[in-house]
Rosetta silent file (secondary structure, phi, psi, omega in degrees, C-alpha in Angstrom):
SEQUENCE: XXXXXXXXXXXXXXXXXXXXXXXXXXXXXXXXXXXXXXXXXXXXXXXXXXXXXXXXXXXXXXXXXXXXXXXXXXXXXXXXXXXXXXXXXXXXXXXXXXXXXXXXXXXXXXXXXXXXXXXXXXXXXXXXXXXXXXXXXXXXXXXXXXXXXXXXXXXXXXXXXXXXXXXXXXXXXXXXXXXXXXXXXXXXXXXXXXXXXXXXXXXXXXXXXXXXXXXXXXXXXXXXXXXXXXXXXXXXXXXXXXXXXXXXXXXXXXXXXXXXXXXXXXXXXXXXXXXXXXXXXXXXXXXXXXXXXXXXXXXXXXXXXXXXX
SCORE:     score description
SCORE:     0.000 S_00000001
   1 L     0.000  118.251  162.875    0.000    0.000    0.000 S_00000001
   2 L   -52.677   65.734 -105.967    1.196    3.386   -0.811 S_00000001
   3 L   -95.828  130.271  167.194    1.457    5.627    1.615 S_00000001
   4 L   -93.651  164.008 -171.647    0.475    9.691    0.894 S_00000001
   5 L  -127.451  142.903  137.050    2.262   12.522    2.655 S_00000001
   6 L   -12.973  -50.322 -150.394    1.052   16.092    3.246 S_00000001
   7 L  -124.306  158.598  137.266    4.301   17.535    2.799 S_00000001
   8 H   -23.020  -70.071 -176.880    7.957   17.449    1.863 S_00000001
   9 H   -21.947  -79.786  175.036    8.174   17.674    5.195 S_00000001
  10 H   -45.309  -58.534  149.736    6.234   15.137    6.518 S_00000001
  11 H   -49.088  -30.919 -175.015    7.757   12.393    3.851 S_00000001
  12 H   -82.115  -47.474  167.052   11.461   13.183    4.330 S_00000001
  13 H   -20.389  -75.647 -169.714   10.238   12.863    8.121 S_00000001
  14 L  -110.765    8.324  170.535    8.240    9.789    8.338 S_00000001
  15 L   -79.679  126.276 -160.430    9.551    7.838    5.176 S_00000001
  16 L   -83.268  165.481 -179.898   11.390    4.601    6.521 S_00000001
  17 L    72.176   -2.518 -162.854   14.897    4.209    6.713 S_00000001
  18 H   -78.802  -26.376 -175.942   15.605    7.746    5.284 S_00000001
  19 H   -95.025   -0.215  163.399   16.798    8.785    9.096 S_00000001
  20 H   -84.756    8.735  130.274   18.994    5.638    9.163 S_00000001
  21 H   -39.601  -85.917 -167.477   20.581    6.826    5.877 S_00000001
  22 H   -44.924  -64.073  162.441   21.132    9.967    7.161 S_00000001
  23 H   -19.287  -39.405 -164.557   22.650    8.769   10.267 S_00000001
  24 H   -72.523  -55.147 -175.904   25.042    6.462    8.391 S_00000001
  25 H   -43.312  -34.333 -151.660   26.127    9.222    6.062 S_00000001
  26 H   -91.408  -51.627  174.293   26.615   11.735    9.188 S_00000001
  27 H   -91.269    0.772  156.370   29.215    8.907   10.730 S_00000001
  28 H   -67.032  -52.956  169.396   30.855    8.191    7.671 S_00000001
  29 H   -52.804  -33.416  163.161   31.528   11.665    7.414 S_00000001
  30 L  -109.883    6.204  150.013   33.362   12.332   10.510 S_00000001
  31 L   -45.043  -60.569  172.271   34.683    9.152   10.313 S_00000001
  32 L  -106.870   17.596  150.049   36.814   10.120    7.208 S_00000001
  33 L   -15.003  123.626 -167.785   37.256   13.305    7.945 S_00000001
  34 L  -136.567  151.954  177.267   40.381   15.015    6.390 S_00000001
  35 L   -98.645   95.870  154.277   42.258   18.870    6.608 S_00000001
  36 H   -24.339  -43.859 -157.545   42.582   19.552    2.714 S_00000001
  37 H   -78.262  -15.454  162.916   45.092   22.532    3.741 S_00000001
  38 H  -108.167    6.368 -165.091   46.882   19.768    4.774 S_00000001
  39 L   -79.339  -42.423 -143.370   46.082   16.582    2.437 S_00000001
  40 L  -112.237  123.365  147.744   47.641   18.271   -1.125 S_00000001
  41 L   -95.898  115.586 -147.157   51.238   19.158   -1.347 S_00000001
  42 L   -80.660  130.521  166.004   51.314   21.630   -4.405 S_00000001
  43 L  -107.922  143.286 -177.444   54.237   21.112   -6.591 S_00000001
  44 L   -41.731  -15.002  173.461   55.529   24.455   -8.387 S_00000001
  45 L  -173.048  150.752  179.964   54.413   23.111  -11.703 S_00000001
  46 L   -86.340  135.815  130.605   52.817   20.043  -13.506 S_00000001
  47 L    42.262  -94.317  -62.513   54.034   18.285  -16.426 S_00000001
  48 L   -18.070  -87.206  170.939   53.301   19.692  -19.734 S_00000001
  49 L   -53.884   78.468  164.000   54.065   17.447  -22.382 S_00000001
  50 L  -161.880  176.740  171.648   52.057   14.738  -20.706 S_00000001
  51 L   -80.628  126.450  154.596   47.637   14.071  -20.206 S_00000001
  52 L   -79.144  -19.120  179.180   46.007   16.388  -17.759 S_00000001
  53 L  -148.756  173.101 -155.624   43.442   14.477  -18.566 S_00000001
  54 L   -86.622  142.232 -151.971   42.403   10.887  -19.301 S_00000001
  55 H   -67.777  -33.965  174.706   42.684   11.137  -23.221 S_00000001
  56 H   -32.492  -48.061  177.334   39.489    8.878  -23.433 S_00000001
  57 H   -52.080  -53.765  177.945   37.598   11.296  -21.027 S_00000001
  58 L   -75.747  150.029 -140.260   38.073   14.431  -23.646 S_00000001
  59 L   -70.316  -49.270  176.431   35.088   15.697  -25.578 S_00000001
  60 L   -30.757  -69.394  168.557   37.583   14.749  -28.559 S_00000001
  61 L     1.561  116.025  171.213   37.656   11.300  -28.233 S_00000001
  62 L    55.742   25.195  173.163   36.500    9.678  -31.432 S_00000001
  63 L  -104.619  161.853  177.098   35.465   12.786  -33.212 S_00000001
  64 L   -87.034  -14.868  144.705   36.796   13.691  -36.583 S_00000001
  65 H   -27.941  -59.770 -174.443   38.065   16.790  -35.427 S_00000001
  66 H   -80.228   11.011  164.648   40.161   14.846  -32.712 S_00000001
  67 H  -125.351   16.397  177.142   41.619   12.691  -35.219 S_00000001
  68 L   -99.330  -25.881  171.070   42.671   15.834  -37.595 S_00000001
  69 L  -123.475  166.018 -154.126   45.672   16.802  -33.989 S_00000001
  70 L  -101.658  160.498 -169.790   48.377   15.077  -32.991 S_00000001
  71 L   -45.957  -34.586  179.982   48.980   13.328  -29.741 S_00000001
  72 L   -86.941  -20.550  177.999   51.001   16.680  -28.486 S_00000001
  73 H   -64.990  -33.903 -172.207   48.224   18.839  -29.695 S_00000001
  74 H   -91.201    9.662  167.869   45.793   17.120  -27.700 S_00000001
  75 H   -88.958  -33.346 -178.582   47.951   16.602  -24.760 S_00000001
  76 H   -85.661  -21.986 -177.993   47.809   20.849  -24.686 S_00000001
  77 H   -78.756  -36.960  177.972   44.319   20.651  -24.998 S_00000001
  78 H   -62.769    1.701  176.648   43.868   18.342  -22.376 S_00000001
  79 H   -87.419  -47.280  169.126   45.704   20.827  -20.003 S_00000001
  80 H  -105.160    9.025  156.860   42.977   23.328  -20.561 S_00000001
  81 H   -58.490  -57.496 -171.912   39.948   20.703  -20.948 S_00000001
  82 H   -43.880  -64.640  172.410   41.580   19.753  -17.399 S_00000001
  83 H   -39.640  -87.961 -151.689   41.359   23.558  -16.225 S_00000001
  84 H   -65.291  -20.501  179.828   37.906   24.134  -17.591 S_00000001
  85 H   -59.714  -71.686 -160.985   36.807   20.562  -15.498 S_00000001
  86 H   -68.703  -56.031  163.479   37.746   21.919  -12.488 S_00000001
  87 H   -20.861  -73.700 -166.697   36.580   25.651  -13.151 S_00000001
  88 H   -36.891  -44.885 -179.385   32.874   24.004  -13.667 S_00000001
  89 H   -50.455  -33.115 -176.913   33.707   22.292  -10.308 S_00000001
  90 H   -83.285  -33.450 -167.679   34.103   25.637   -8.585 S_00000001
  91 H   -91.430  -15.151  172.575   30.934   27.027  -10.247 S_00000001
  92 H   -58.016  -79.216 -167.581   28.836   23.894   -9.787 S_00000001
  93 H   -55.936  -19.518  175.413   29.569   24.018   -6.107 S_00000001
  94 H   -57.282  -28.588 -174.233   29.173   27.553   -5.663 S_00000001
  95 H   -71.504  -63.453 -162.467   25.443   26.358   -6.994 S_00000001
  96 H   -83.552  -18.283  170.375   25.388   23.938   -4.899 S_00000001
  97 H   -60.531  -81.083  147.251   26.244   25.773   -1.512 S_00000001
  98 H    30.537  -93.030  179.961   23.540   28.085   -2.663 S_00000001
  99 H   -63.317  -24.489 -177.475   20.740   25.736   -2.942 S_00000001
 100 H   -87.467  -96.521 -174.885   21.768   23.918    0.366 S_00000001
 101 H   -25.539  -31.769  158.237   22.354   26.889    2.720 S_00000001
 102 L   -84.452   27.131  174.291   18.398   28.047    1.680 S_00000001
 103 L  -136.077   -0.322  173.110   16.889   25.109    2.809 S_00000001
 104 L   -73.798  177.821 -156.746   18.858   24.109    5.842 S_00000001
 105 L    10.754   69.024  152.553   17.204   24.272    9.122 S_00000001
 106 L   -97.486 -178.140  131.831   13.923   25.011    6.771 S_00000001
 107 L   -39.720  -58.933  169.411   10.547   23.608    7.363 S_00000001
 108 L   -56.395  -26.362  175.447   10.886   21.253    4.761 S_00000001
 109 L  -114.073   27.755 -171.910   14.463   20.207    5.651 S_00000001
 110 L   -97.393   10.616 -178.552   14.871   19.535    9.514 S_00000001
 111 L   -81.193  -43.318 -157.407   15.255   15.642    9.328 S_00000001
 112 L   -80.333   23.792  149.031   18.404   16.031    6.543 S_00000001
 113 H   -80.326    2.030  164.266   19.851   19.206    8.116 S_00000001
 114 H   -76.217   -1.705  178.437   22.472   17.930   10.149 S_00000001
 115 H  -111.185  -12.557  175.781   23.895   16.352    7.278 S_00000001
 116 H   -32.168  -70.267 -161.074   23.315   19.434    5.338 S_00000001
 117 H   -50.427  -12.571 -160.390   25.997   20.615    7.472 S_00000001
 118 H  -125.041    2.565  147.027   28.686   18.462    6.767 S_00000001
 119 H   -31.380  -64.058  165.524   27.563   18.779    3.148 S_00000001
 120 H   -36.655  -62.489 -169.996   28.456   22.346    3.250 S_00000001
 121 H   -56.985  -42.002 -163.301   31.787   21.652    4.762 S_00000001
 122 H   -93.568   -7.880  176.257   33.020   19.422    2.507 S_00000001
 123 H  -100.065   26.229  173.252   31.949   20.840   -0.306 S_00000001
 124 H  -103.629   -5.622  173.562   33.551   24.566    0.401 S_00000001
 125 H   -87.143  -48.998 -167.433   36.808   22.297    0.656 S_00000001
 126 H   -48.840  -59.474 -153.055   36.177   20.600   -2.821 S_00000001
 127 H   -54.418  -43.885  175.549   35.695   24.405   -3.913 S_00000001
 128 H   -57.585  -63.475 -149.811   39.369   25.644   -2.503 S_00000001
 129 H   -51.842  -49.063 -163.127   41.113   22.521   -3.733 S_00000001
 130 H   -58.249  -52.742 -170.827   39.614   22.677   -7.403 S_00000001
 131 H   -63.964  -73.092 -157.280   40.460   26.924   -7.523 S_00000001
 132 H   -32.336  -54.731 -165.465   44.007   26.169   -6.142 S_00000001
 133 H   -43.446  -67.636 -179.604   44.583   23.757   -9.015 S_00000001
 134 H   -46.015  -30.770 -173.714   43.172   25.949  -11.274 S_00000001
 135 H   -89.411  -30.837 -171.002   45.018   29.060   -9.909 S_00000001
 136 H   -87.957  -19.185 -155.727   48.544   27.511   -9.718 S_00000001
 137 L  -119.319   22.403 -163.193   48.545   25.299  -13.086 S_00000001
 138 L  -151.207  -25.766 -171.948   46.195   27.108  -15.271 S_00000001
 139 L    66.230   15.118  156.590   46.687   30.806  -13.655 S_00000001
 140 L  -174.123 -163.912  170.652   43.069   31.100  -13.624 S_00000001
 141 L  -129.921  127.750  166.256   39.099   29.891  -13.464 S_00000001
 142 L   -74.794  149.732  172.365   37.478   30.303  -16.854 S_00000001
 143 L  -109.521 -150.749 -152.891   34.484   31.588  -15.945 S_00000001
 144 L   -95.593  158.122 -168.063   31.430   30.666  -15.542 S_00000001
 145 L  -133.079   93.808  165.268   28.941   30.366  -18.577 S_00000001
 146 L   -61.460  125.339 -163.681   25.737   29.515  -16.504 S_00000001
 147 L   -95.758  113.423 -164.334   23.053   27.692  -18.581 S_00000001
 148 L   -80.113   44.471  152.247   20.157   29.947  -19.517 S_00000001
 149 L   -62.053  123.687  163.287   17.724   26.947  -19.564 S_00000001
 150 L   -87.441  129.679  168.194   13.881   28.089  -19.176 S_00000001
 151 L   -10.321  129.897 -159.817   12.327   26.981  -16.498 S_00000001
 152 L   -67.790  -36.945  175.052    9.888   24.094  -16.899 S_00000001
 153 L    82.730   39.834  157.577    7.244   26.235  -15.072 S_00000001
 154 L  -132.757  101.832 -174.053    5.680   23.813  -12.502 S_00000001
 155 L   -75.950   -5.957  149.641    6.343   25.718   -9.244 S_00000001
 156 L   -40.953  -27.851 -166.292    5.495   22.159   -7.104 S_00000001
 157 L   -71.855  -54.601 -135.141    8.892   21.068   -8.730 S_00000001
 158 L   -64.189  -19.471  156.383   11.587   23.509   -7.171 S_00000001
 159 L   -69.449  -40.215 -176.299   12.933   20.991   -4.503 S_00000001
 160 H   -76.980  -54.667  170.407   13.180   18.136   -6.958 S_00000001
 161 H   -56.263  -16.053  170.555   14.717   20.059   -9.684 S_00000001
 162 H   -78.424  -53.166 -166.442   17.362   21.663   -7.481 S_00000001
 163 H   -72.316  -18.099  167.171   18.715   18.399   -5.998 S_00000001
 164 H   -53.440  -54.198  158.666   18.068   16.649   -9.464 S_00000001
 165 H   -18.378  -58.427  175.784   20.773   18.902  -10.663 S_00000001
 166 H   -76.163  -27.433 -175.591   23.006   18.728   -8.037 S_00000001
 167 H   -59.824  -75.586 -169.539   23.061   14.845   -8.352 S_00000001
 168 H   -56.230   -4.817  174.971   23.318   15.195  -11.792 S_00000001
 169 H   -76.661  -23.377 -175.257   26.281   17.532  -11.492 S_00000001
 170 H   -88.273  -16.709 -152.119   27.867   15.393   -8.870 S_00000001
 171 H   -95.090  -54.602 -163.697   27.131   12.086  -10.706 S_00000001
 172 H   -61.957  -41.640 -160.713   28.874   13.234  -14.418 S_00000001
 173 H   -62.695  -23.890 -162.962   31.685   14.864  -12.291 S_00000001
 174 H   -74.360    6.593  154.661   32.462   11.708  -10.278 S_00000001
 175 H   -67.443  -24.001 -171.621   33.173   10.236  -13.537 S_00000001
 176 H   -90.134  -53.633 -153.760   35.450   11.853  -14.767 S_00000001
 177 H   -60.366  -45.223 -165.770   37.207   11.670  -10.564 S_00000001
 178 L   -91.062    1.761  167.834   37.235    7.945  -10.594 S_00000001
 179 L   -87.728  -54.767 -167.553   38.984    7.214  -14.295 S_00000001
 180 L   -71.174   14.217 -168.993   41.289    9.884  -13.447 S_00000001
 181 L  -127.759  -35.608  151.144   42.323    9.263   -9.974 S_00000001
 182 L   -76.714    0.732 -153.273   43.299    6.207  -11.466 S_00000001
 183 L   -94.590  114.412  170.462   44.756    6.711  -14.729 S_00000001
 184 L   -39.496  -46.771 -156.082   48.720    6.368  -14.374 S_00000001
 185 L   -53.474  -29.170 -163.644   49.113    8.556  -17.452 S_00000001
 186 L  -105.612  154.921 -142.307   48.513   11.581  -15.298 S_00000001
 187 L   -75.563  131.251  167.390   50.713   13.377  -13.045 S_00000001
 188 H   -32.385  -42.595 -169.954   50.284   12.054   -9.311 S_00000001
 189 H   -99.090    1.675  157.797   48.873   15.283   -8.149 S_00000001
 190 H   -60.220  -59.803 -151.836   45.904   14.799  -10.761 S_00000001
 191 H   -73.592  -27.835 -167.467   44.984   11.295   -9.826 S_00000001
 192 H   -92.814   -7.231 -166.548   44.997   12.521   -5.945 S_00000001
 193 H   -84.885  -21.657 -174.353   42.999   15.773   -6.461 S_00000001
 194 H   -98.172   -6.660  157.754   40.322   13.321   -8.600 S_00000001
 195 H   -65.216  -42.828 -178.654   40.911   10.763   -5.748 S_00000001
 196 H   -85.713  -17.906 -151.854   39.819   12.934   -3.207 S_00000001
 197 H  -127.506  -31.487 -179.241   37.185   14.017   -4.561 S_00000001
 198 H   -89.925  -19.199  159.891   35.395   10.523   -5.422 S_00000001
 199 H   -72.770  -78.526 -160.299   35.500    9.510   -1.646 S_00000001
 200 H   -55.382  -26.781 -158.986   33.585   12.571   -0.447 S_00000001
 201 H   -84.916  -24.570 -146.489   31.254   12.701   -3.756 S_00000001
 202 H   -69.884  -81.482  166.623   30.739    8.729   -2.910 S_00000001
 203 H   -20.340  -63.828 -173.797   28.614   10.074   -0.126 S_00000001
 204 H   -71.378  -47.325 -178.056   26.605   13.056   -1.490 S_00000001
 205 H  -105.447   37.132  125.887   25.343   11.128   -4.320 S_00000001
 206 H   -45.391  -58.050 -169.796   23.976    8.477   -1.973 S_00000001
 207 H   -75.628  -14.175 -167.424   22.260   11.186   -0.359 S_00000001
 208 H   -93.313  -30.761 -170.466   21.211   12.837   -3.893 S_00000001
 209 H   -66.044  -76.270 -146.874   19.952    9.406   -5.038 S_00000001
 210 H   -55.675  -33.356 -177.039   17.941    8.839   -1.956 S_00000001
 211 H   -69.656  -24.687 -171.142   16.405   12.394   -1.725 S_00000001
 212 H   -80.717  -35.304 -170.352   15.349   12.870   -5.444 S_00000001
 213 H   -86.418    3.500  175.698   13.757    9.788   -5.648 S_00000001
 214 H   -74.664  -54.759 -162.570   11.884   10.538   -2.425 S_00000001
 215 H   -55.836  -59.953 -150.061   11.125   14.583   -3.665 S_00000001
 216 H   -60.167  -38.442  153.641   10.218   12.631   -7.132 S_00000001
 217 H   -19.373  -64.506 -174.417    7.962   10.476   -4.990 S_00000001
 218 H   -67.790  -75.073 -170.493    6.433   13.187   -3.290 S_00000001
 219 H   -77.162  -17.396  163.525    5.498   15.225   -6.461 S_00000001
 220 L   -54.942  -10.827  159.284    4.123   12.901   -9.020 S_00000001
 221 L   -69.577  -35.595  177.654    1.280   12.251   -6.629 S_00000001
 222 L   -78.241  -30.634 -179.534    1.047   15.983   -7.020 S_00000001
 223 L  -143.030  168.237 -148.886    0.714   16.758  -10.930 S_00000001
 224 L   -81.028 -151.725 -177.811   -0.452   15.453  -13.525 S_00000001
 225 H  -107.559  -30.996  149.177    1.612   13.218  -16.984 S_00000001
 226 H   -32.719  -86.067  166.726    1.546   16.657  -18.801 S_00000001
 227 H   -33.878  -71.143 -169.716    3.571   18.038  -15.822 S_00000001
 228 H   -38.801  -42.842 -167.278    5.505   14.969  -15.328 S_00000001
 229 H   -98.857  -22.470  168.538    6.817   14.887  -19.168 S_00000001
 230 H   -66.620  -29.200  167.944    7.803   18.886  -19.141 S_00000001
 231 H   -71.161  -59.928  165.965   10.039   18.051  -15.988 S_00000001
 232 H   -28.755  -66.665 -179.874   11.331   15.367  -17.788 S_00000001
 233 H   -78.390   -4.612  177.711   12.524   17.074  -20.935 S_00000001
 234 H   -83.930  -22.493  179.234   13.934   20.156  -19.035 S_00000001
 235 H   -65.724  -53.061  177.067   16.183   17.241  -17.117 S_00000001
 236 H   -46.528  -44.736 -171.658   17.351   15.590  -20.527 S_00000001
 237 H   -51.955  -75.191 -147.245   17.886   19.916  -21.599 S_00000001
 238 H   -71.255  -34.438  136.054   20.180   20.225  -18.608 S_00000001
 239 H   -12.415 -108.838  173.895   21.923   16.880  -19.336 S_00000001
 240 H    -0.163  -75.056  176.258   22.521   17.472  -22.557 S_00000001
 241 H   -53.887  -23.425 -176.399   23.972   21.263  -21.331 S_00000001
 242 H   -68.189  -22.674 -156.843   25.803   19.994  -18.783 S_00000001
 243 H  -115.366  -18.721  150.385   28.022   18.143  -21.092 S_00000001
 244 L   -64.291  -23.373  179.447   28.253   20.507  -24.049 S_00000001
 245 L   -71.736  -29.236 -175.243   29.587   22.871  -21.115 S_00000001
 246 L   -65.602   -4.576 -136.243   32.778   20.891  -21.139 S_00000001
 247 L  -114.624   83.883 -137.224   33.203   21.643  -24.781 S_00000001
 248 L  -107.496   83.248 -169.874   34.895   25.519  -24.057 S_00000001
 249 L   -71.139   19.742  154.794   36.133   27.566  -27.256 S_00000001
 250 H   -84.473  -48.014  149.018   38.824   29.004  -24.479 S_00000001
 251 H   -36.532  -51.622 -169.409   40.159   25.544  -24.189 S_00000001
 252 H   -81.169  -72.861 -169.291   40.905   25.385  -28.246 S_00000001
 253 H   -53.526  -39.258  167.812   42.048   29.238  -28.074 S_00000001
 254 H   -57.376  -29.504  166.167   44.472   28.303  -24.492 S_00000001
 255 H   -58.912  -26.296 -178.924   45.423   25.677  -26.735 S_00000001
 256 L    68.688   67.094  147.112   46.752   27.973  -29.528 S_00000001
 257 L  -113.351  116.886 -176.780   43.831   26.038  -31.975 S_00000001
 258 L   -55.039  147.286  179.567   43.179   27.963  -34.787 S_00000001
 259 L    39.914   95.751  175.298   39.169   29.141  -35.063 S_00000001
 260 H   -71.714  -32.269 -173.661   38.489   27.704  -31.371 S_00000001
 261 H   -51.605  -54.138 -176.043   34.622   28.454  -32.307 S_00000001
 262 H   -47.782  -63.404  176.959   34.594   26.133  -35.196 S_00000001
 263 H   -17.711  -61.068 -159.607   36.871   23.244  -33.223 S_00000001
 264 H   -62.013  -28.919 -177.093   33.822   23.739  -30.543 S_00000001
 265 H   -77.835  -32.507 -170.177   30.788   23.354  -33.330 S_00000001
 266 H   -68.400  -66.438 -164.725   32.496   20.886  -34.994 S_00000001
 267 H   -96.274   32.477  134.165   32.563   18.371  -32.226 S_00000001
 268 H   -89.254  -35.342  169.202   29.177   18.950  -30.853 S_00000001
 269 H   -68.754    1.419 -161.884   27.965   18.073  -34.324 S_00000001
 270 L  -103.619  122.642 -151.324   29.853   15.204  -34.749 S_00000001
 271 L   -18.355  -47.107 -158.039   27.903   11.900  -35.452 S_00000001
 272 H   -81.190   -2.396  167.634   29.821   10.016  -32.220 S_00000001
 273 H   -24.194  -93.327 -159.036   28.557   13.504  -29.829 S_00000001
 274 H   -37.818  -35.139  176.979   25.118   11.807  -28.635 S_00000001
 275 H   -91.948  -29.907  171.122   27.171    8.635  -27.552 S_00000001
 276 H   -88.991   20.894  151.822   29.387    9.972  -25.599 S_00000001
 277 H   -84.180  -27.136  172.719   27.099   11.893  -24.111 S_00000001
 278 H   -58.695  -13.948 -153.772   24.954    8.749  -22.878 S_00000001
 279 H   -82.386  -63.283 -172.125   28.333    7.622  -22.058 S_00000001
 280 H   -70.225  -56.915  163.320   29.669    9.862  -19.666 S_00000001
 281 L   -61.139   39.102 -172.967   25.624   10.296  -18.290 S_00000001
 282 H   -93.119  -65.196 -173.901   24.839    6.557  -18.327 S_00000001
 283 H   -31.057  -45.555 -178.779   24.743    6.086  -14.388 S_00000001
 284 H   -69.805  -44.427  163.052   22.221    9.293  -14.170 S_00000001
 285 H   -21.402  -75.178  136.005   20.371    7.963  -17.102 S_00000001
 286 H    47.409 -120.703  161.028   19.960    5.283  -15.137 S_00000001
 287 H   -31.463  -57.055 -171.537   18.748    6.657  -12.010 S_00000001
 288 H   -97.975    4.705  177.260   16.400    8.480  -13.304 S_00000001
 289 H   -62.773  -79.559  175.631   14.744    5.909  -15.855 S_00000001
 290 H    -4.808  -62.821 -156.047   14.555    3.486  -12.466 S_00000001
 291 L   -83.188   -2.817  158.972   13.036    5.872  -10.394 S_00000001
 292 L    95.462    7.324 -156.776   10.168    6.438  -13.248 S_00000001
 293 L   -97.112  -57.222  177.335   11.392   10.567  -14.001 S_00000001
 294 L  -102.194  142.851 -156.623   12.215    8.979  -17.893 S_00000001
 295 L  -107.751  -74.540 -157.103    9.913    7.410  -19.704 S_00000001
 296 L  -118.998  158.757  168.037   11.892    7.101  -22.920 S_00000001
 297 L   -36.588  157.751  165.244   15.971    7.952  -23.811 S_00000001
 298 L   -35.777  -48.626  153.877   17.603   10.351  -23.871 S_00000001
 299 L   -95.485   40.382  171.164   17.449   11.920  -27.094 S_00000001
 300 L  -128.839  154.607 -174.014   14.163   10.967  -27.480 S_00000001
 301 L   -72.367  126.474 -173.713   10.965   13.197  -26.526 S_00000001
 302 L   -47.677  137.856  154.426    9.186   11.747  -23.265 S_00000001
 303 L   -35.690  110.841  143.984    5.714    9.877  -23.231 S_00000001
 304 L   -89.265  164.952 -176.018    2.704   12.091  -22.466 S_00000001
 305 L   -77.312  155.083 -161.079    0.080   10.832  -21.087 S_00000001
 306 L    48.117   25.811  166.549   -2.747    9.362  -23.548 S_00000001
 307 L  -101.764  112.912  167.653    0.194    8.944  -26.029 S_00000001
 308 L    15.505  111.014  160.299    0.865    5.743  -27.810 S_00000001
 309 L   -80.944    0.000    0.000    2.909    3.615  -25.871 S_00000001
């Protein structure tokens, strides 16, 4: 039997196991507890001629574009793909401190705010480590090119679409953290900064999983199949954008690649795009097909209701 809830509230509240989740998460957390200012010894400079990043990993990969430069061109690009990673990291989390800090100690949020807190913490550490990278080996953060999706326009939504986000932002980055924090090719102080980063993210999107598919819970009880498939296709939009963000024409120009604009059109258009975007998204794909948020793939338009199945 299916149980209805009032509230946010009330579900995050009285839904079982969600405060023995929390609980676990909360002693994991100070469990593994770490000083960043003391984890990462900086070295005056990285590499060059080597991968900043795992060459597989870059937007390049199997495009014709990426098989028109040589192994050293695309070793300098991966030095500012690498840059532009971590940049995103600092503006993603800036997003995500944001959206967390208005809802802790809310109404809506007082069983998960105690974990809020150690949310916060760890992710204003992620944010220093990521700039530092960025400031000593790159000499700057690209900035940020925030994505000017509009708004699906179901104001019931606004809890589930913020933490859908943040999952999905936490889910594509830890992909990238756990090839590279292993990849030999790269420089020791890569693999530990993308090391580091997939043990704390291990955590949040546990906690991202469990809450979205609660919030998604909560509101589909609430609106209609209409609703349901407009949420849907702004999540595939923001996908999509999320992953086209890596693809920088600042990267190609830091690179010294002539017409960085083109480089950038050219391999969003290019036939093998769409799979590696599924590629790099498959776990969120996933997630949210499971959890009933997609109806149909990714690049395909969602099932409304009374449509041909």
């Amino acid at each position: 039997m299916t149980t209805t809830y009032a509230s946010v509230r009330e579900r995050l509240d009285q839904d079982p196991g969600f405060r023995d989740v929390l609980k676990r998460l909360v002693d994991l957390s100070e469990r593994d507890y770490y000083n960043p200012y003391r984890e990462f010894r900086w070295p005056d400079s990285l590499p060059e001629q080597r991968w900043w990043m795992t060459p597989e990993m870059m937007v390049e990969h199997g495009t014709a574009i990426g098989a028109t430069l040589s192994e050293q061109q695309l070793q300098v690009i991966s030095r500012w793909e690498s840059i532009n990673f971590y940049s995103l990291n600092v503006h993603g989390i800036r997003e995500l401190l944001h959206e967390i800090i208005a809802r802790i100690h809310t109404a809506d949020f007082v069983v998960p705010s105690a974990y809020f807190h150690h949310i916060i913490g760890e992710e204003n550490e992620h944010m220093w480590f990521f700039a530092e990278f960025c400031l000593r080996y790159g000499g700057k953060i690209y900035p940020s090119r925030a994505m000017s999706l509009a708004g699906p326009g179901v104001a019931e939504a606004d809890h589930f679409l913020v933490f859908s986000r943040l999952l999905i932002f936490e889910e594509l980055v830890d992909v990238f953290n756990q090839r590279m924090g292993q990849d030999e090719r790269l420089d020791p102080t890569i693999r530990k900064v993308n090391e580091v980063h997939h043990r704390d993210e291990s955590r949040h999107i546990a906690f991202g999983r469990q809450i979205v598919a609660m919030l998604w819970s909560d509101l589909r009880d609430r609106i209609d199949q209409t609703q349901q498939a407009v949420l849907e296709a702004y999540i595939k939009r923001y996908m999509i954008a999320s992953i086209d963000s890596l693809v920088d024409p600042l990267i190609y120009k830091d690179a010294g690649i002539p017409d960085p604009y083109e480089v950038r059109r050219q391999v969003l258009a290019d036939p093998s795009h769409p799979a590696y975007v599924e590629r790099i998204l498959k776990r969120s794909i996933s997630f949210m097909t499971s959890t009933g948020v997609f109806t149909s793939p990714l690049f395909e338009e969602p099932r409304r209701a009374g449509a041909a199945s």
